Amino acid sequence: MNRATAMTSSLALPKRRLLCGLATALAFCGVARAEWPNKPIHLVVPYAAGGGVDNVARIVAPLLAAKLGQPVIIDNKPGANANIGSEFAARAAPDGYTFLIGATFIAVNRAAMTGLGYDAQKDFAPVARLARSPAILIVSAASPVRNVAELVAYANAHPDQASYAVVGSASANNAIFVRNTRIPAVQVLYKGGAQAMPDLIAGRVLFMTTTASEALPLVRSGKLRALAVTGTERMKDLPDVPTMAQAGVPNLTAVGWWGLLAPARTPAAVNEKLAAAILDVVRQPAVVAAMDGLGIVAAPLGVHDFSRFYADELKFYDDATREFDLRQKQELQ
């Protein structure tokens, strides 16, 4: 072997070792990823137990655990308009074991709040949509108010009693309702719907617009009265309750949604596998029936369709914030 050949061979050896090392590492990563999940998965719910987001999580979690063969643990982390739990999930290791049960709030907060410690667009990867539902405008069953027109008249006649409960002070539905009806209502902030309901039932706050999952059971039990629903059509569970537009309140056609979000940089293969499991779970008759019982429509979307839907929601609430001046309203309250 001449000197040139020997030199070429000696230079090639480290290169071969590097390539072999990379191949081994990639093979190891492939095996590790293929074994996902191999430990409990945590679903972060950024609200207190018993609210709309928590209800959906608890319907899905047991069947998802059975499907994946690992425990699925619900971590309730309420506070700061759902931003404590959301930031926690956004900053979690992107290893496929921590996810956020997100909902409409995340698009609203991004559009209407400043100084958040995370960005709903950059710091999360959409995994799967679970469900959708209109919001319901509700008052206590003991209230003299029986329709939207009477609510507006009562609030104007009794401004000292014109308060409304909010979970997340940047709530678009509540803000748009107050703005469009021009009532002198004062916002009362709660960490979750479960905390707001006793005050609403007792009449300590006048009204609330919230998800059907929170409102419908109490409407059915006779503790609350439904005045109107968002969306473009009436709810099948409340056929006599008009839409907001039918009740004379425009620009309230948006419905709520629930979905699973992963920390950015979570492996795409993990998100796809989890999405496939979720779609299978959400389509099961028992889950559809459980959601229907809460006034929620099972509406599964996989990674790609949910990603497009999520982008549209972020834009919609960003546009609504500018149109209805919600950011200024949030800062003033």
mmCIF file of C-alpha atoms in Angstrom:
data_model
loop_
_atom_site.group_PDB
_atom_site.id
_atom_site.type_symbol
_atom_site.label_atom_id
_atom_site.label_comp_id
_atom_site.label_asym_id
_atom_site.label_seq_id
_atom_site.Cartn_x
_atom_site.Cartn_y
_atom_site.Cartn_z
ATOM 1 C CA MET A 1 0.000 0.000 0.000
ATOM 2 C CA ASN A 2 1.498 3.325 -0.972
ATOM 3 C CA ARG A 3 1.531 6.340 1.287
ATOM 4 C CA ALA A 4 -1.393 8.109 -0.428
ATOM 5 C CA THR A 5 -3.575 5.013 -0.220
ATOM 6 C CA ALA A 6 -2.727 4.511 3.439
ATOM 7 C CA MET A 7 -3.580 8.144 4.241
ATOM 8 C CA THR A 8 -6.915 7.898 2.420
ATOM 9 C CA SER A 9 -7.739 4.699 4.282
ATOM 10 C CA SER A 10 -6.846 6.232 7.660
ATOM 11 C CA LEU A 11 -9.032 9.284 6.983
ATOM 12 C CA ALA A 12 -11.916 7.119 5.862
ATOM 13 C CA LEU A 13 -11.901 5.068 9.074
ATOM 14 C CA PRO A 14 -13.145 7.854 11.390
ATOM 15 C CA LYS A 15 -15.783 8.725 8.799
ATOM 16 C CA ARG A 16 -16.988 5.128 8.762
ATOM 17 C CA ARG A 17 -17.070 5.070 12.546
ATOM 18 C CA LEU A 18 -19.085 8.322 12.586
ATOM 19 C CA LEU A 19 -21.578 6.944 10.078
ATOM 20 C CA CYS A 20 -21.869 3.728 12.044
ATOM 21 C CA GLY A 21 -22.384 5.741 15.215
ATOM 22 C CA LEU A 22 -25.099 7.831 13.602
ATOM 23 C CA ALA A 23 -26.806 4.729 12.244
ATOM 24 C CA THR A 24 -26.764 3.136 15.687
ATOM 25 C CA ALA A 25 -28.149 6.292 17.301
ATOM 26 C CA LEU A 26 -30.903 6.577 14.724
ATOM 27 C CA ALA A 27 -31.785 2.924 15.166
ATOM 28 C CA PHE A 28 -31.929 3.432 18.939
ATOM 29 C CA CYS A 29 -34.173 6.478 18.513
ATOM 30 C CA GLY A 30 -36.430 4.496 16.234
ATOM 31 C CA VAL A 31 -36.762 1.718 18.803
ATOM 32 C CA ALA A 32 -37.387 4.237 21.615
ATOM 33 C CA ARG A 33 -40.045 5.997 19.593
ATOM 34 C CA ALA A 34 -41.670 2.725 18.564
ATOM 35 C CA GLU A 35 -42.023 1.810 22.247
ATOM 36 C CA TRP A 36 -43.975 4.968 23.071
ATOM 37 C CA PRO A 37 -45.715 5.087 25.446
ATOM 38 C CA ASN A 38 -43.776 3.225 28.119
ATOM 39 C CA LYS A 39 -44.847 5.280 31.147
ATOM 40 C CA PRO A 40 -47.881 7.306 32.314
ATOM 41 C CA ILE A 41 -49.123 10.162 30.140
ATOM 42 C CA HIS A 42 -50.174 13.430 31.782
ATOM 43 C CA LEU A 43 -53.044 15.540 30.441
ATOM 44 C CA VAL A 44 -52.850 19.063 31.827
ATOM 45 C CA VAL A 45 -56.259 20.650 32.424
ATOM 46 C CA PRO A 46 -55.710 24.371 33.106
ATOM 47 C CA TYR A 47 -58.960 24.680 35.066
ATOM 48 C CA ALA A 48 -60.347 23.364 38.334
ATOM 49 C CA ALA A 49 -61.997 19.948 38.423
ATOM 50 C CA GLY A 50 -65.636 19.858 37.413
ATOM 51 C CA GLY A 51 -65.579 22.443 34.611
ATOM 52 C CA GLY A 52 -66.142 21.975 30.883
ATOM 53 C CA VAL A 53 -62.522 21.210 29.950
ATOM 54 C CA ASP A 54 -62.153 18.840 32.896
ATOM 55 C CA ASN A 55 -65.393 17.045 31.988
ATOM 56 C CA VAL A 56 -64.153 16.273 28.488
ATOM 57 C CA ALA A 57 -60.763 15.116 29.765
ATOM 58 C CA ARG A 58 -62.367 12.685 32.202
ATOM 59 C CA ILE A 59 -64.598 11.174 29.532
ATOM 60 C CA VAL A 60 -61.654 10.476 27.249
ATOM 61 C CA ALA A 61 -58.858 9.580 29.694
ATOM 62 C CA PRO A 62 -59.931 6.071 30.846
ATOM 63 C CA LEU A 63 -60.545 4.749 27.342
ATOM 64 C CA LEU A 64 -57.379 6.402 26.048
ATOM 65 C CA ALA A 65 -55.418 4.681 28.823
ATOM 66 C CA ALA A 66 -56.887 1.330 27.825
ATOM 67 C CA LYS A 67 -56.079 1.995 24.190
ATOM 68 C CA LEU A 68 -52.440 2.960 24.851
ATOM 69 C CA GLY A 69 -51.766 0.492 27.640
ATOM 70 C CA GLN A 70 -50.513 3.159 30.037
ATOM 71 C CA PRO A 71 -52.184 5.271 32.754
ATOM 72 C CA VAL A 72 -53.488 8.639 31.593
ATOM 73 C CA ILE A 73 -53.316 11.084 34.490
ATOM 74 C CA ILE A 74 -55.291 14.326 34.597
ATOM 75 C CA ASP A 75 -53.350 17.200 36.160
ATOM 76 C CA ASN A 76 -55.601 20.122 37.111
ATOM 77 C CA LYS A 77 -53.555 23.337 37.171
ATOM 78 C CA PRO A 78 -56.069 26.223 37.368
ATOM 79 C CA GLY A 79 -55.366 29.908 37.630
ATOM 80 C CA ALA A 80 -54.612 33.097 35.698
ATOM 81 C CA ASN A 81 -57.352 32.556 33.120
ATOM 82 C CA ALA A 82 -56.010 29.062 32.304
ATOM 83 C CA ASN A 83 -52.532 30.418 31.644
ATOM 84 C CA ILE A 84 -50.768 28.716 34.566
ATOM 85 C CA GLY A 85 -51.591 25.250 33.269
ATOM 86 C CA SER A 86 -51.086 26.247 29.645
ATOM 87 C CA GLU A 87 -47.624 27.660 30.304
ATOM 88 C CA PHE A 88 -46.717 24.581 32.332
ATOM 89 C CA ALA A 89 -47.651 22.337 29.407
ATOM 90 C CA ALA A 90 -45.913 24.565 26.861
ATOM 91 C CA ARG A 91 -42.663 24.357 28.857
ATOM 92 C CA ALA A 92 -42.883 20.623 29.510
ATOM 93 C CA ALA A 93 -40.322 18.304 27.944
ATOM 94 C CA PRO A 94 -41.425 17.448 24.386
ATOM 95 C CA ASP A 95 -41.072 13.731 25.065
ATOM 96 C CA GLY A 96 -44.651 12.634 24.452
ATOM 97 C CA TYR A 97 -45.698 12.332 28.093
ATOM 98 C CA THR A 98 -47.236 15.745 28.808
ATOM 99 C CA PHE A 99 -50.059 17.275 26.767
ATOM 100 C CA LEU A 100 -52.527 20.117 27.216
ATOM 101 C CA ILE A 101 -56.277 19.683 26.996
ATOM 102 C CA GLY A 102 -56.796 22.933 25.165
ATOM 103 C CA ALA A 103 -60.008 24.601 24.139
ATOM 104 C CA THR A 104 -61.287 27.858 22.730
ATOM 105 C CA PHE A 105 -59.734 29.728 25.649
ATOM 106 C CA ILE A 106 -56.239 29.331 24.264
ATOM 107 C CA ALA A 107 -57.062 31.244 21.077
ATOM 108 C CA VAL A 108 -58.938 33.900 23.060
ATOM 109 C CA ASN A 109 -56.113 34.404 25.551
ATOM 110 C CA ARG A 110 -53.490 34.720 22.850
ATOM 111 C CA ALA A 111 -55.535 37.379 21.057
ATOM 112 C CA ALA A 112 -56.727 39.396 24.026
ATOM 113 C CA MET A 113 -54.027 39.165 26.691
ATOM 114 C CA THR A 114 -50.520 40.556 26.908
ATOM 115 C CA GLY A 115 -47.447 39.317 28.754
ATOM 116 C CA LEU A 116 -48.205 35.585 28.472
ATOM 117 C CA GLY A 117 -45.305 33.278 29.184
ATOM 118 C CA TYR A 118 -46.018 31.173 26.113
ATOM 119 C CA ASP A 119 -47.308 31.564 22.564
ATOM 120 C CA ALA A 120 -50.241 29.363 21.590
ATOM 121 C CA GLN A 121 -49.101 29.373 17.977
ATOM 122 C CA LYS A 122 -45.367 28.759 18.400
ATOM 123 C CA ASP A 123 -45.189 26.698 21.587
ATOM 124 C CA PHE A 124 -47.815 24.038 20.834
ATOM 125 C CA ALA A 125 -48.338 21.451 18.133
ATOM 126 C CA PRO A 126 -51.988 20.481 17.470
ATOM 127 C CA VAL A 127 -52.589 16.746 17.965
ATOM 128 C CA ALA A 128 -56.341 16.093 17.714
ATOM 129 C CA ARG A 129 -59.670 17.823 18.167
ATOM 130 C CA LEU A 130 -62.062 16.042 20.497
ATOM 131 C CA ALA A 131 -65.374 17.870 20.439
ATOM 132 C CA ARG A 132 -67.282 21.085 19.837
ATOM 133 C CA SER A 133 -70.262 22.756 21.479
ATOM 134 C CA PRO A 134 -72.210 26.007 21.468
ATOM 135 C CA ALA A 135 -72.174 28.289 24.473
ATOM 136 C CA ILE A 136 -75.380 28.906 26.408
ATOM 137 C CA LEU A 137 -76.509 32.199 27.935
ATOM 138 C CA ILE A 138 -77.896 31.270 31.351
ATOM 139 C CA VAL A 139 -79.511 32.878 34.391
ATOM 140 C CA SER A 140 -80.762 31.495 37.682
ATOM 141 C CA ALA A 141 -84.079 29.677 37.459
ATOM 142 C CA ALA A 142 -85.235 31.970 40.264
ATOM 143 C CA SER A 143 -84.477 35.064 38.174
ATOM 144 C CA PRO A 144 -87.410 37.111 36.836
ATOM 145 C CA VAL A 145 -85.580 37.180 33.479
ATOM 146 C CA ARG A 146 -87.018 34.746 30.911
ATOM 147 C CA ASN A 147 -85.481 35.867 27.609
ATOM 148 C CA VAL A 148 -82.699 38.044 26.237
ATOM 149 C CA ALA A 149 -84.863 41.134 25.870
ATOM 150 C CA GLU A 150 -85.902 40.880 29.526
ATOM 151 C CA LEU A 151 -82.258 40.399 30.569
ATOM 152 C CA VAL A 152 -81.247 43.594 28.792
ATOM 153 C CA ALA A 153 -84.166 45.499 30.313
ATOM 154 C CA TYR A 154 -83.470 44.164 33.799
ATOM 155 C CA ALA A 155 -79.741 44.996 33.632
ATOM 156 C CA ASN A 156 -80.496 48.549 32.530
ATOM 157 C CA ALA A 157 -83.119 48.992 35.240
ATOM 158 C CA HIS A 158 -80.916 47.449 37.975
ATOM 159 C CA PRO A 159 -77.322 48.380 37.137
ATOM 160 C CA ASP A 160 -76.230 47.540 40.702
ATOM 161 C CA GLN A 161 -77.253 43.915 40.033
ATOM 162 C CA ALA A 162 -75.915 43.698 36.479
ATOM 163 C CA SER A 163 -72.957 41.365 36.944
ATOM 164 C CA TYR A 164 -71.884 38.371 34.914
ATOM 165 C CA ALA A 165 -69.668 35.391 35.682
ATOM 166 C CA VAL A 166 -66.619 34.739 33.548
ATOM 167 C CA VAL A 167 -64.078 31.950 33.415
ATOM 168 C CA GLY A 168 -61.198 33.764 31.750
ATOM 169 C CA SER A 169 -61.613 37.507 31.680
ATOM 170 C CA ALA A 170 -60.949 37.716 27.955
ATOM 171 C CA SER A 171 -64.066 35.688 27.139
ATOM 172 C CA ALA A 172 -65.126 36.709 23.656
ATOM 173 C CA ASN A 173 -68.741 35.550 23.942
ATOM 174 C CA ASN A 174 -69.379 37.473 27.155
ATOM 175 C CA ALA A 175 -67.547 40.562 25.947
ATOM 176 C CA ILE A 176 -69.354 40.604 22.614
ATOM 177 C CA PHE A 177 -72.726 40.045 24.311
ATOM 178 C CA VAL A 178 -72.184 42.939 26.725
ATOM 179 C CA ARG A 179 -70.880 45.179 23.969
ATOM 180 C CA ASN A 180 -73.683 44.435 21.513
ATOM 181 C CA THR A 181 -76.479 44.747 24.057
ATOM 182 C CA ARG A 182 -74.894 47.851 25.666
ATOM 183 C CA ILE A 183 -75.831 46.759 29.168
ATOM 184 C CA PRO A 184 -73.902 48.215 32.153
ATOM 185 C CA ALA A 185 -72.661 44.806 33.313
ATOM 186 C CA VAL A 186 -69.714 44.205 35.633
ATOM 187 C CA GLN A 187 -67.504 41.160 35.207
ATOM 188 C CA VAL A 188 -66.872 38.698 38.062
ATOM 189 C CA LEU A 189 -63.933 36.365 37.419
ATOM 190 C CA TYR A 190 -63.833 32.696 38.496
ATOM 191 C CA LYS A 191 -61.125 30.032 38.163
ATOM 192 C CA GLY A 192 -63.585 27.516 36.731
ATOM 193 C CA GLY A 193 -67.216 27.010 35.857
ATOM 194 C CA ALA A 194 -67.761 24.792 38.901
ATOM 195 C CA GLN A 195 -66.896 27.740 41.138
ATOM 196 C CA ALA A 196 -69.165 30.148 39.253
ATOM 197 C CA MET A 197 -72.317 28.026 39.227
ATOM 198 C CA PRO A 198 -73.291 28.327 42.924
ATOM 199 C CA ASP A 199 -73.185 32.127 42.707
ATOM 200 C CA LEU A 200 -75.187 32.116 39.488
ATOM 201 C CA ILE A 201 -77.809 29.741 40.889
ATOM 202 C CA ALA A 202 -78.109 31.851 44.045
ATOM 203 C CA GLY A 203 -78.468 35.053 42.005
ATOM 204 C CA ARG A 204 -75.274 36.648 43.281
ATOM 205 C CA VAL A 205 -74.350 37.171 39.616
ATOM 206 C CA LEU A 206 -77.032 37.899 37.037
ATOM 207 C CA PHE A 207 -75.950 35.868 34.012
ATOM 208 C CA MET A 208 -73.217 33.894 32.317
ATOM 209 C CA THR A 209 -72.366 32.607 28.863
ATOM 210 C CA THR A 210 -70.575 29.296 29.149
ATOM 211 C CA THR A 211 -70.120 25.928 27.501
ATOM 212 C CA ALA A 212 -73.088 23.645 27.166
ATOM 213 C CA SER A 213 -71.237 20.930 29.087
ATOM 214 C CA GLU A 214 -71.270 23.126 32.199
ATOM 215 C CA ALA A 215 -74.709 24.655 31.744
ATOM 216 C CA LEU A 216 -76.912 21.912 30.336
ATOM 217 C CA PRO A 217 -77.032 19.573 33.368
ATOM 218 C CA LEU A 218 -78.119 22.475 35.575
ATOM 219 C CA VAL A 219 -80.660 23.638 32.998
ATOM 220 C CA ARG A 220 -82.095 20.114 32.863
ATOM 221 C CA SER A 221 -82.269 19.953 36.670
ATOM 222 C CA GLY A 222 -84.227 23.219 36.792
ATOM 223 C CA LYS A 223 -81.560 25.226 38.631
ATOM 224 C CA LEU A 224 -80.683 27.412 35.627
ATOM 225 C CA ARG A 225 -82.651 28.899 32.748
ATOM 226 C CA ALA A 226 -81.247 29.000 29.214
ATOM 227 C CA LEU A 227 -81.942 32.182 27.238
ATOM 228 C CA ALA A 228 -79.979 31.725 24.001
ATOM 229 C CA VAL A 229 -77.206 29.691 22.378
ATOM 230 C CA THR A 230 -74.294 30.666 20.172
ATOM 231 C CA GLY A 231 -73.832 29.125 16.748
ATOM 232 C CA THR A 232 -76.003 29.149 13.670
ATOM 233 C CA GLU A 233 -78.588 26.586 14.763
ATOM 234 C CA ARG A 234 -80.525 25.625 17.860
ATOM 235 C CA MET A 235 -79.353 22.804 20.096
ATOM 236 C CA LYS A 236 -81.262 19.554 19.784
ATOM 237 C CA ASP A 237 -81.354 19.395 23.604
ATOM 238 C CA LEU A 238 -82.864 22.893 23.814
ATOM 239 C CA PRO A 239 -85.149 23.185 20.796
ATOM 240 C CA ASP A 240 -87.164 26.034 22.317
ATOM 241 C CA VAL A 241 -84.101 28.174 23.074
ATOM 242 C CA PRO A 242 -83.233 30.611 20.240
ATOM 243 C CA THR A 243 -79.817 31.302 18.805
ATOM 244 C CA MET A 244 -78.263 34.620 19.739
ATOM 245 C CA ALA A 245 -79.086 35.986 16.301
ATOM 246 C CA GLN A 246 -82.732 34.916 16.680
ATOM 247 C CA ALA A 247 -82.746 36.656 20.070
ATOM 248 C CA GLY A 248 -81.473 39.866 18.489
ATOM 249 C CA VAL A 249 -77.767 39.682 19.386
ATOM 250 C CA PRO A 250 -75.483 39.621 16.313
ATOM 251 C CA ASN A 251 -71.914 38.330 15.909
ATOM 252 C CA LEU A 252 -72.201 35.392 18.297
ATOM 253 C CA THR A 253 -72.016 32.407 15.966
ATOM 254 C CA ALA A 254 -68.756 30.914 17.264
ATOM 255 C CA VAL A 255 -68.887 27.592 19.086
ATOM 256 C CA GLY A 256 -66.467 26.172 21.607
ATOM 257 C CA TRP A 257 -64.081 23.305 20.968
ATOM 258 C CA TRP A 258 -61.743 20.989 22.843
ATOM 259 C CA GLY A 259 -58.498 19.513 21.582
ATOM 260 C CA LEU A 260 -55.188 17.986 22.562
ATOM 261 C CA LEU A 261 -52.033 20.060 22.133
ATOM 262 C CA ALA A 262 -48.440 18.877 22.488
ATOM 263 C CA PRO A 263 -45.416 20.947 23.465
ATOM 264 C CA ALA A 264 -43.665 22.138 20.319
ATOM 265 C CA ARG A 265 -40.947 19.756 19.101
ATOM 266 C CA THR A 266 -42.771 16.687 20.393
ATOM 267 C CA PRO A 267 -41.899 13.989 17.809
ATOM 268 C CA ALA A 268 -44.391 13.994 14.947
ATOM 269 C CA ALA A 269 -44.607 10.209 15.066
ATOM 270 C CA VAL A 270 -45.764 10.391 18.697
ATOM 271 C CA ASN A 271 -48.399 13.004 17.888
ATOM 272 C CA GLU A 272 -49.676 10.931 14.966
ATOM 273 C CA LYS A 273 -49.886 7.775 17.085
ATOM 274 C CA LEU A 274 -51.675 9.604 19.881
ATOM 275 C CA ALA A 275 -54.065 11.266 17.424
ATOM 276 C CA ALA A 276 -54.976 7.892 15.930
ATOM 277 C CA ALA A 277 -55.745 6.548 19.402
ATOM 278 C CA ILE A 278 -57.835 9.610 20.274
ATOM 279 C CA LEU A 279 -59.867 9.433 17.072
ATOM 280 C CA ASP A 280 -60.662 5.811 17.818
ATOM 281 C CA VAL A 281 -61.683 6.657 21.390
ATOM 282 C CA VAL A 282 -63.820 9.689 20.511
ATOM 283 C CA ARG A 283 -65.751 7.692 17.892
ATOM 284 C CA GLN A 284 -66.772 5.023 20.396
ATOM 285 C CA PRO A 285 -70.537 5.044 21.087
ATOM 286 C CA ALA A 286 -70.013 5.312 24.853
ATOM 287 C CA VAL A 287 -67.920 8.466 24.432
ATOM 288 C CA VAL A 288 -70.338 9.978 21.918
ATOM 289 C CA ALA A 289 -73.218 9.316 24.333
ATOM 290 C CA ALA A 290 -71.324 10.718 27.335
ATOM 291 C CA MET A 291 -70.477 13.891 25.441
ATOM 292 C CA ASP A 292 -74.014 14.178 24.136
ATOM 293 C CA GLY A 293 -75.241 14.010 27.702
ATOM 294 C CA LEU A 294 -73.207 17.128 28.422
ATOM 295 C CA GLY A 295 -74.416 18.992 25.352
ATOM 296 C CA ILE A 296 -71.146 18.337 23.538
ATOM 297 C CA VAL A 297 -70.832 16.997 20.007
ATOM 298 C CA ALA A 298 -67.997 14.528 19.474
ATOM 299 C CA ALA A 299 -66.086 16.078 16.578
ATOM 300 C CA PRO A 300 -62.725 14.330 16.124
ATOM 301 C CA LEU A 301 -60.062 15.733 13.815
ATOM 302 C CA GLY A 302 -56.588 14.285 13.254
ATOM 303 C CA VAL A 303 -53.275 16.119 13.258
ATOM 304 C CA HIS A 304 -53.495 17.713 9.823
ATOM 305 C CA ASP A 305 -57.171 18.733 9.866
ATOM 306 C CA PHE A 306 -56.933 19.951 13.453
ATOM 307 C CA SER A 307 -53.809 21.975 12.594
ATOM 308 C CA ARG A 308 -55.748 23.847 9.914
ATOM 309 C CA PHE A 309 -58.731 24.328 12.233
ATOM 310 C CA TYR A 310 -56.450 25.556 15.027
ATOM 311 C CA ALA A 311 -54.776 28.107 12.751
ATOM 312 C CA ASP A 312 -58.203 29.381 11.673
ATOM 313 C CA GLU A 313 -59.318 29.722 15.314
ATOM 314 C CA LEU A 314 -56.226 31.729 16.242
ATOM 315 C CA LYS A 315 -56.900 34.078 13.336
ATOM 316 C CA PHE A 316 -60.629 34.347 14.089
ATOM 317 C CA TYR A 317 -60.090 35.454 17.685
ATOM 318 C CA ASP A 318 -57.252 37.727 16.706
ATOM 319 C CA ASP A 319 -59.612 39.439 14.242
ATOM 320 C CA ALA A 320 -62.448 39.500 16.817
ATOM 321 C CA THR A 321 -60.174 41.101 19.380
ATOM 322 C CA ARG A 322 -59.428 43.980 17.044
ATOM 323 C CA GLU A 323 -63.017 44.293 15.817
ATOM 324 C CA PHE A 324 -64.578 44.382 19.298
ATOM 325 C CA ASP A 325 -61.647 45.985 21.095
ATOM 326 C CA LEU A 326 -61.368 43.050 23.501
ATOM 327 C CA ARG A 327 -57.736 43.679 24.355
ATOM 328 C CA GLN A 328 -58.544 47.185 25.569
ATOM 329 C CA LYS A 329 -61.565 45.811 27.463
ATOM 330 C CA GLN A 330 -59.382 43.224 29.171
ATOM 331 C CA GLU A 331 -56.825 45.836 30.214
ATOM 332 C CA LEU A 332 -59.471 48.174 31.603
ATOM 333 C CA GLN A 333 -61.157 45.540 33.779
#
